[in-house]
One Martini backbone bead per residue (centre of mass of N, CA, C, O) as a GRO file, in nm:
protein
  233
    1MET     BB    1   3.516  -1.345   5.373
    2LEU     BB    2   3.527  -1.284   5.677
    3SER     BB    3   3.473  -1.578   5.770
    4PHE     BB    4   3.730  -1.693   5.647
    5PHE     BB    5   3.933  -1.520   5.832
    6ARG     BB    6   3.820  -1.596   6.115
    7SER     BB    7   3.905  -1.912   6.079
    8ARG     BB    8   4.204  -1.766   5.981
    9PRO     BB    9   4.425  -1.583   6.149
   10ARG     BB   10   4.699  -1.629   6.006
   11LEU     BB   11   4.599  -1.541   5.721
   12ALA     BB   12   4.510  -1.254   5.799
   13ILE     BB   13   4.790  -1.148   5.881
   14PHE     BB   14   4.922  -1.201   5.608
   15ALA     BB   15   4.732  -1.014   5.439
   16VAL     BB   16   4.789  -0.749   5.586
   17ALA     BB   17   5.093  -0.745   5.533
   18LEU     BB   18   5.072  -0.748   5.224
   19VAL     BB   19   4.902  -0.491   5.182
   20THR     BB   20   5.094  -0.298   5.327
   21THR     BB   21   5.342  -0.345   5.150
   22LEU     BB   22   5.213  -0.268   4.879
   23GLY     BB   23   5.119   0.014   4.962
   24LEU     BB   24   5.399   0.128   5.030
   25GLY     BB   25   5.527   0.062   4.749
   26ILE     BB   26   5.318   0.236   4.572
   27PHE     BB   27   5.246   0.518   4.752
   28SER     BB   28   5.545   0.539   4.854
   29LYS     BB   29   5.766   0.806   4.775
   30ALA     BB   30   6.036   0.951   4.703
   31PRO     BB   31   6.136   1.252   4.588
   32ASP     BB   32   6.332   1.148   4.365
   33GLN     BB   33   6.122   0.958   4.242
   34LYS     BB   34   5.913   1.175   4.160
   35HIS     BB   35   6.112   1.334   3.976
   36ASN     BB   36   6.135   1.062   3.774
   37ASP     BB   37   5.849   1.002   3.653
   38ARG     BB   38   5.852   1.152   3.384
   39ALA     BB   39   6.089   0.992   3.265
   40ASP     BB   40   5.958   0.712   3.286
   41ARG     BB   41   5.707   0.775   3.114
   42ALA     BB   42   5.864   0.844   2.859
   43VAL     BB   43   5.996   0.567   2.833
   44SER     BB   44   5.732   0.392   2.842
   45GLN     BB   45   5.609   0.493   2.576
   46GLU     BB   46   5.838   0.356   2.406
   47ALA     BB   47   5.780   0.057   2.572
   48GLY     BB   48   5.448   0.037   2.597
   49GLY     BB   49   5.377   0.154   2.914
   50ILE     BB   50   5.619   0.023   3.085
   51THR     BB   51   5.752   0.031   3.393
   52ALA     BB   52   5.955  -0.040   3.653
   53ASP     BB   53   5.728  -0.030   3.867
   54ASP     BB   54   5.545  -0.234   3.726
   55ILE     BB   55   5.737  -0.474   3.738
   56ILE     BB   56   5.768  -0.477   4.047
   57ALA     BB   57   5.469  -0.507   4.115
   58ILE     BB   58   5.421  -0.773   3.965
   59PHE     BB   59   5.640  -0.936   4.110
   60THR     BB   60   5.522  -0.897   4.397
   61VAL     BB   61   5.248  -1.031   4.346
   62VAL     BB   62   5.355  -1.305   4.255
   63LEU     BB   63   5.522  -1.362   4.508
   64ALA     BB   64   5.281  -1.345   4.705
   65GLY     BB   65   5.114  -1.571   4.576
   66VAL     BB   66   5.320  -1.796   4.619
   67GLY     BB   67   5.336  -1.764   4.926
   68GLY     BB   68   5.036  -1.816   4.985
   69LEU     BB   69   5.021  -2.098   4.855
   70THR     BB   70   5.237  -2.224   5.037
   71TYR     BB   71   5.090  -2.174   5.303
   72LEU     BB   72   4.832  -2.336   5.240
   73THR     BB   73   4.972  -2.605   5.179
   74PHE     BB   74   5.106  -2.641   5.454
   75ASN     BB   75   4.848  -2.639   5.624
   76ARG     BB   76   4.712  -2.879   5.485
   77GLN     BB   77   4.935  -3.088   5.547
   78ALA     BB   78   4.920  -3.055   5.855
   79ASP     BB   79   4.625  -3.149   5.885
   80ILE     BB   80   4.657  -3.429   5.757
   81MET     BB   81   4.875  -3.531   5.954
   82ALA     BB   82   4.707  -3.501   6.214
   83GLN     BB   83   4.481  -3.697   6.128
   84GLN     BB   84   4.661  -3.946   6.086
   85ILE     BB   85   4.770  -3.960   6.375
   86LYS     BB   86   4.495  -3.991   6.515
   87LEU     BB   87   4.403  -4.251   6.369
   88ALA     BB   88   4.647  -4.424   6.452
   89SER     BB   89   4.601  -4.399   6.758
   90GLU     BB   90   4.312  -4.516   6.767
   91GLU     BB   91   4.384  -4.790   6.639
   92PHE     BB   92   4.591  -4.881   6.845
   93HIS     BB   93   4.403  -4.867   7.103
   94ALA     BB   94   4.185  -5.063   6.985
   95THR     BB   95   4.408  -5.310   6.951
   96HIS     BB   96   4.540  -5.221   7.263
   97ARG     BB   97   4.341  -5.315   7.477
   98PRO     BB   98   4.190  -5.375   7.754
   99LYS     BB   99   4.084  -5.685   7.948
  100ILE     BB  100   3.844  -5.794   8.172
  101ARG     BB  101   3.851  -6.079   8.389
  102VAL     BB  102   3.655  -6.300   8.583
  103ARG     BB  103   3.780  -6.490   8.859
  104ALA     BB  104   3.749  -6.684   9.123
  105ILE     BB  105   3.472  -6.725   9.267
  106GLY     BB  106   3.429  -6.685   9.630
  107PHE     BB  107   3.488  -6.759   9.945
  108SER     BB  108   3.708  -6.620  10.165
  109ASP     BB  109   3.700  -6.898  10.367
  110GLY     BB  110   3.585  -7.139  10.154
  111LYS     BB  111   3.300  -7.094  10.303
  112PRO     BB  112   2.991  -7.064  10.404
  113GLY     BB  113   2.804  -6.911  10.612
  114PRO     BB  114   2.513  -6.906  10.782
  115ALA     BB  115   2.465  -6.566  10.708
  116GLU     BB  116   2.761  -6.458  10.686
  117PHE     BB  117   2.970  -6.314  10.419
  118GLN     BB  118   3.241  -6.332  10.175
  119ILE     BB  119   3.358  -6.220   9.862
  120GLU     BB  120   3.588  -6.350   9.614
  121LEU     BB  121   3.793  -6.209   9.349
  122THR     BB  122   3.942  -6.213   9.012
  123CYS     BB  123   4.135  -5.991   8.816
  124VAL     BB  124   4.209  -6.002   8.458
  125ASN     BB  125   4.443  -5.891   8.215
  126ILE     BB  126   4.403  -5.997   7.866
  127GLY     BB  127   4.520  -5.768   7.737
  128SER     BB  128   4.745  -5.502   7.569
  129GLY     BB  129   4.663  -5.298   7.807
  130PRO     BB  130   4.635  -5.076   8.040
  131CYS     BB  131   4.467  -5.029   8.369
  132ASP     BB  132   4.191  -4.901   8.586
  133ALA     BB  133   4.040  -5.079   8.853
  134TYR     BB  134   3.820  -4.876   9.046
  135LEU     BB  135   3.544  -5.066   9.021
  136VAL     BB  136   3.354  -5.295   9.240
  137LYS     BB  137   3.052  -5.489   9.213
  138ILE     BB  138   2.811  -5.668   9.428
  139GLN     BB  139   2.558  -5.938   9.446
  140ALA     BB  140   2.318  -6.108   9.649
  141ALA     BB  141   2.098  -6.392   9.561
  142GLN     BB  142   1.838  -6.571   9.513
  143ALA     BB  143   1.766  -6.838   9.318
  144VAL     BB  144   1.491  -6.819   9.078
  145PHE     BB  145   1.618  -6.836   8.800
  146ASP     BB  146   1.770  -6.999   8.528
  147HIS     BB  147   1.861  -6.738   8.323
  148ALA     BB  148   1.867  -6.538   8.585
  149PRO     BB  149   1.875  -6.310   8.798
  150ASN     BB  150   1.746  -6.108   9.036
  151ARG     BB  151   1.641  -5.789   8.935
  152LYS     BB  152   1.558  -5.663   9.218
  153LYS     BB  153   1.860  -5.670   9.258
  154GLY     BB  154   2.094  -5.453   9.321
  155VAL     BB  155   2.415  -5.316   9.259
  156SER     BB  156   2.573  -5.218   9.586
  157THR     BB  157   2.831  -5.379   9.660
  158LEU     BB  158   3.136  -5.323   9.761
  159MET     BB  159   3.476  -5.364   9.666
  160LYS     BB  160   3.807  -5.453   9.774
  161CYS     BB  161   4.130  -5.410   9.731
  162ARG     BB  162   4.385  -5.595   9.866
  163GLY     BB  163   4.642  -5.424   9.748
  164GLY     BB  164   4.532  -5.113   9.659
  165GLU     BB  165   4.618  -5.153   9.365
  166THR     BB  166   4.443  -5.087   9.039
  167GLU     BB  167   4.663  -5.144   8.845
  168LEU     BB  168   4.671  -5.309   8.514
  169LYS     BB  169   4.861  -5.510   8.346
  170PRO     BB  170   4.940  -5.719   8.123
  171GLY     BB  171   4.868  -6.028   8.297
  172GLN     BB  172   4.744  -5.922   8.542
  173SER     BB  173   4.634  -5.948   8.893
  174MET     BB  174   4.348  -5.923   9.126
  175SER     BB  175   4.199  -5.887   9.446
  176TRP     BB  176   3.860  -5.907   9.576
  177ARG     BB  177   3.654  -5.783   9.852
  178SER     BB  178   3.377  -5.792  10.020
  179GLU     BB  179   3.146  -5.719  10.198
  180VAL     BB  180   2.920  -5.802  10.417
  181LEU     BB  181   2.702  -6.066  10.374
  182SER     BB  182   2.350  -6.167  10.364
  183MET     BB  183   2.165  -6.482  10.438
  184PRO     BB  184   1.957  -6.710  10.472
  185VAL     BB  185   1.915  -7.008  10.587
  186GLY     BB  186   1.839  -7.236  10.339
  187VAL     BB  187   1.817  -7.094  10.040
  188GLY     BB  188   2.019  -7.223   9.851
  189LYS     BB  189   2.066  -7.097   9.575
  190ARG     BB  190   2.317  -6.862   9.457
  191ASP     BB  191   2.367  -6.528   9.347
  192PHE     BB  192   2.649  -6.364   9.174
  193PHE     BB  193   2.664  -6.015   9.086
  194GLY     BB  194   2.828  -5.777   8.849
  195HIS     BB  195   3.103  -5.527   8.821
  196VAL     BB  196   3.371  -5.385   8.621
  197GLN     BB  197   3.542  -5.075   8.643
  198TYR     BB  198   3.738  -4.915   8.376
  199GLU     BB  199   4.048  -4.767   8.248
  200ASP     BB  200   4.228  -4.649   8.002
  201SER     BB  201   4.482  -4.455   7.858
  202GLN     BB  202   4.222  -4.275   7.723
  203ASN     BB  203   3.979  -4.260   7.936
  204THR     BB  204   3.812  -4.517   7.884
  205THR     BB  205   3.520  -4.658   7.973
  206ARG     BB  206   3.481  -4.984   8.114
  207LEU     BB  207   3.303  -5.315   8.110
  208THR     BB  208   3.249  -5.597   8.342
  209GLY     BB  209   3.041  -5.870   8.357
  210PHE     BB  210   2.893  -6.087   8.620
  211TRP     BB  211   2.787  -6.445   8.673
  212THR     BB  212   2.719  -6.657   8.955
  213ARG     BB  213   2.652  -6.996   9.086
  214TYR     BB  214   2.551  -7.145   9.392
  215ASN     BB  215   2.584  -7.488   9.510
  216PRO     BB  216   2.531  -7.653   9.813
  217ASP     BB  217   2.541  -7.957   9.742
  218ASP     BB  218   2.853  -7.923   9.590
  219GLN     BB  219   3.006  -7.654   9.628
  220SER     BB  220   2.952  -7.481   9.352
  221PHE     BB  221   3.063  -7.285   9.069
  222THR     BB  222   2.869  -7.128   8.810
  223ARG     BB  223   2.855  -7.003   8.461
  224PRO     BB  224   2.623  -6.883   8.293
  225ASP     BB  225   2.501  -6.846   7.958
  226ASN     BB  226   2.486  -6.484   7.964
  227PRO     BB  227   2.530  -6.180   7.794
  228ASP     BB  228   2.372  -5.990   8.003
  229TRP     BB  229   2.595  -6.073   8.247
  230ASN     BB  230   2.830  -6.178   8.053
  231TYR     BB  231   3.055  -5.910   7.986
  232GLU     BB  232   3.227  -5.695   7.731
  233TYR     BB  233   3.323  -5.317   7.676
   0.00000   0.00000   0.00000
């Protein structure tokens, strides 16, 4: 019983007030009221043993019970309404979330340098909610495998937003440029891979991964179909 009231402090206060009120009403009587007790009891014996005080006490208990039940019902309805509002909000944000896609990966000056170069890419919010794309990382590596980049290379090179503002509304895009990357001359095909980290309006962290491969023979960028490297969640 005590644990029940500990978890419901408002109900405990209400119960204490109720008991105090009933106690004062039953046990505290004015002098003139005590003087008339004998007369009331005499009348009550003729009326079947029920006095006016008994009727008032019963009415008070019933009224307090109805009030307590109303209080509990109101609290229960308030809790149910709060849960429904929370579920509706979560469902709305789940169906109106942002979604970052990486587009137009290429060299910042239009062509690769002999040994050092910078990569530029565009982030587009194709979702229906705003987000803050606060972190983009990229890595360059020689293309060794056909199905994936070289996993020995970690994604460590930061990219900087060219506009400075990282907030993306639905339909907006922004460009990012990497730090200076280096690679030996004549390395052949190159892999560029990384991820975009962003937050939605509910402070949920989301991630978009990308991987593209550069072929120096025809100076083209292609995005291999591999969900382990090109992903969104």
